[in-house]
Protein backbone atom coordinates (compact mmCIF):
# COMPACT_ATOMS: atom_id res chain seq x y z
CA MET A 1 107.94 -228.94 11.92
CA ILE A 2 107.26 -227.60 15.32
CA ASN A 3 105.96 -230.41 17.44
CA PHE A 4 104.92 -228.41 20.43
CA PHE A 5 105.27 -224.79 21.65
CA LEU A 6 105.39 -223.77 25.23
CA SER A 7 105.62 -220.40 27.08
CA PHE A 8 106.41 -220.55 30.71
CA ASN A 9 107.86 -218.32 33.46
CA ARG A 10 111.13 -218.79 35.48
CA HIS A 11 109.36 -221.02 38.08
CA GLY A 12 108.21 -223.43 35.39
CA LYS A 13 104.47 -222.31 35.38
CA VAL A 14 103.14 -222.90 31.79
CA ARG A 15 101.37 -219.88 30.35
CA LEU A 16 100.80 -221.03 26.78
CA ASN A 17 101.02 -224.42 25.21
CA ARG A 18 100.16 -225.82 21.84
CA TRP A 19 100.77 -229.36 20.67
CA TYR A 20 100.88 -230.14 16.93
CA ILE A 21 101.38 -233.87 17.30
CA PRO A 22 99.05 -236.50 18.72
CA ILE A 23 100.20 -237.59 22.15
CA SER A 24 98.61 -238.72 25.32
CA ASN A 25 97.95 -236.22 28.12
CA ARG A 26 100.26 -238.28 30.43
CA ASP A 27 103.14 -237.97 27.89
CA LYS A 28 102.40 -234.31 27.45
CA LYS A 29 102.82 -233.68 31.10
CA LYS A 30 106.05 -235.70 31.28
CA ILE A 31 107.56 -234.02 28.23
CA THR A 32 106.48 -230.63 29.36
CA SER A 33 107.92 -231.17 32.76
CA ASP A 34 111.21 -232.50 31.40
CA ALA A 35 111.60 -229.82 28.72
CA ILE A 36 110.89 -227.00 31.20
CA GLY A 37 113.31 -228.53 33.66
CA THR A 38 116.01 -228.85 30.98
CA VAL A 39 115.58 -225.24 29.81
CA ILE A 40 115.28 -223.52 33.27
CA SER A 41 118.41 -225.37 34.65
CA ARG A 42 120.64 -223.91 31.91
CA LYS A 43 122.92 -221.05 32.57
CA LYS A 44 122.30 -217.59 30.94
CA GLY A 45 125.23 -217.69 28.39
CA MET A 46 124.48 -221.19 27.15
CA CYS A 47 123.16 -222.02 23.67
CA ASN A 48 119.45 -221.64 23.00
CA ILE A 49 119.28 -225.07 21.34
CA VAL A 50 119.13 -228.32 23.30
CA GLU A 51 118.76 -231.88 22.03
CA TYR A 52 116.01 -233.70 23.88
CA LYS A 53 114.94 -237.20 22.89
CA GLU A 54 113.88 -237.05 19.25
CA TYR A 55 113.45 -233.22 19.32
CA LYS A 56 115.55 -230.17 19.32
CA LEU A 57 114.32 -227.78 21.93
CA VAL A 58 114.78 -224.19 20.67
CA TYR A 59 114.12 -221.53 23.26
CA LYS A 60 114.51 -217.84 24.07
CA ARG A 61 113.95 -215.83 27.26
CA TYR A 62 112.16 -212.56 27.10
CA ALA A 63 112.05 -210.88 30.54
CA SER A 64 110.42 -213.31 32.86
CA LEU A 65 109.01 -215.66 30.17
CA TYR A 66 110.63 -218.46 28.18
CA PHE A 67 109.26 -219.30 24.78
CA LEU A 68 110.20 -222.87 23.68
CA ALA A 69 109.52 -224.80 20.33
CA ALA A 70 110.36 -228.44 20.01
CA ILE A 71 111.26 -229.11 16.37
CA ASP A 72 112.33 -232.20 14.35
CA GLU A 73 116.04 -232.96 14.32
CA ASP A 74 116.46 -231.92 10.74
CA ASP A 75 114.67 -228.64 11.06
CA ASN A 76 116.50 -225.27 10.95
CA GLU A 77 117.06 -223.94 14.50
CA LEU A 78 117.66 -220.37 13.36
CA ILE A 79 114.37 -220.13 11.58
CA THR A 80 112.61 -221.43 14.71
CA LEU A 81 114.40 -218.66 16.77
CA GLU A 82 112.98 -216.17 14.24
CA ILE A 83 109.47 -217.69 14.59
CA ILE A 84 109.70 -217.27 18.35
CA HIS A 85 110.98 -213.71 17.91
CA ARG A 86 108.19 -212.92 15.48
CA LEU A 87 105.63 -214.25 17.89
CA VAL A 88 107.04 -212.09 20.76
CA GLN A 89 107.05 -209.06 18.49
CA ILE A 90 103.43 -209.41 17.57
CA LEU A 91 102.57 -209.96 21.23
CA ASP A 92 104.51 -206.86 22.07
CA GLU A 93 102.63 -204.88 19.51
CA TYR A 94 99.26 -206.16 20.50
CA PHE A 95 99.63 -205.83 24.23
CA GLY A 96 102.14 -203.01 24.27
CA ASN A 97 105.32 -204.48 25.64
CA VAL A 98 104.02 -207.83 26.55
CA CYS A 99 104.49 -209.28 30.09
CA GLU A 100 103.45 -212.40 31.91
CA LEU A 101 100.26 -210.80 33.26
CA ASP A 102 99.27 -209.71 29.65
CA ILE A 103 99.41 -213.43 28.68
CA ILE A 104 97.55 -214.49 31.83
CA TYR A 105 94.69 -212.09 31.37
CA GLY A 106 94.69 -211.98 27.61
CA MET A 107 95.19 -215.65 27.04
CA GLN A 108 92.52 -215.91 24.36
CA GLU A 109 94.25 -213.23 22.34
CA ALA A 110 97.62 -214.69 22.83
CA TYR A 111 96.40 -218.07 21.52
CA MET A 112 94.70 -216.28 18.59
CA ILE A 113 98.04 -214.62 17.70
CA MET A 114 99.83 -217.95 17.98
CA ASP A 115 97.21 -219.70 15.87
CA GLU A 116 97.36 -216.93 13.19
CA LEU A 117 101.15 -217.35 13.01
CA ILE A 118 101.58 -221.13 13.39
CA ILE A 119 99.19 -223.76 11.95
CA SER A 120 99.85 -227.49 12.27
CA GLY A 121 103.40 -226.83 13.39
CA GLU A 122 104.33 -224.72 10.38
CA LEU A 123 104.73 -220.98 9.99
CA LEU A 124 101.54 -219.88 8.26
CA GLU A 125 102.02 -216.10 8.07
CA SER A 126 105.24 -214.24 8.47
CA SER A 127 103.81 -210.70 8.25
CA LYS A 128 103.31 -208.97 11.55
CA LYS A 129 100.84 -206.61 10.00
CA SER A 130 98.74 -209.43 8.55
CA VAL A 131 98.57 -211.29 11.93
CA SER A 132 97.73 -208.14 13.87
CA ARG A 133 95.09 -207.20 11.37
CA ALA A 134 93.43 -210.65 11.53
CA VAL A 135 93.39 -210.63 15.33
CA HIS A 136 91.95 -207.16 15.46
CA LYS A 137 89.24 -208.16 13.02
CA ILE A 138 88.39 -211.22 15.15
CA ASN A 139 88.23 -209.00 18.30
CA GLU A 140 86.01 -206.48 16.54
CA LYS A 141 83.67 -209.22 15.31
CA GLU A 142 83.45 -210.77 18.79
CA HIS A 143 82.73 -207.30 20.34
CA GLU A 144 79.99 -206.70 17.82
CA GLU A 145 78.47 -210.07 18.56
CA GLN A 146 78.53 -209.45 22.32
CA LEU A 147 77.01 -206.09 21.86
CA VAL A 148 74.15 -207.45 19.74
CA GLU A 149 73.62 -210.28 22.25
CA SER A 150 73.46 -207.66 25.10
CA LEU A 151 70.95 -205.61 23.19
CA LYS A 152 68.77 -208.64 22.51
CA GLN A 153 68.83 -209.70 26.17
CA SER A 154 67.73 -206.24 27.23
CA ASN A 155 64.95 -206.30 24.60
CA LEU A 156 66.38 -203.21 22.86
CA ILE A 157 66.27 -205.01 19.47
């Protein structure tokens, strides 16, 4: 099970985070800070899997962003790397070669994609097309609702 998922830049600024375990905000901040520090301090050619407390940190760097998943000690690290890669592929497809600014300005969409892919720390949907389709449908529905609301406010309907 994925206990928490983080995406952060080279300077340690968190861009996405999702916690799948109940934990206090104070502990979240401490664990986040420690995990980011551990990953950022590692050299480029080192293994992408680090043991940290009762978790295994599995991370991958794409351009200026790190994607990190903390999994249970008995979980498969390679599957977790594939989940991270799948998330980045879907983000790439959605944003068109995703970068840090896409995640900053499209945070809601990035979280939607993550939530379509991972639920309660488990991979829900492995199909890129299904996830993309679901996110596009949600966006279309929101756009329609905003349009109807705008028309109501301007007394056109």
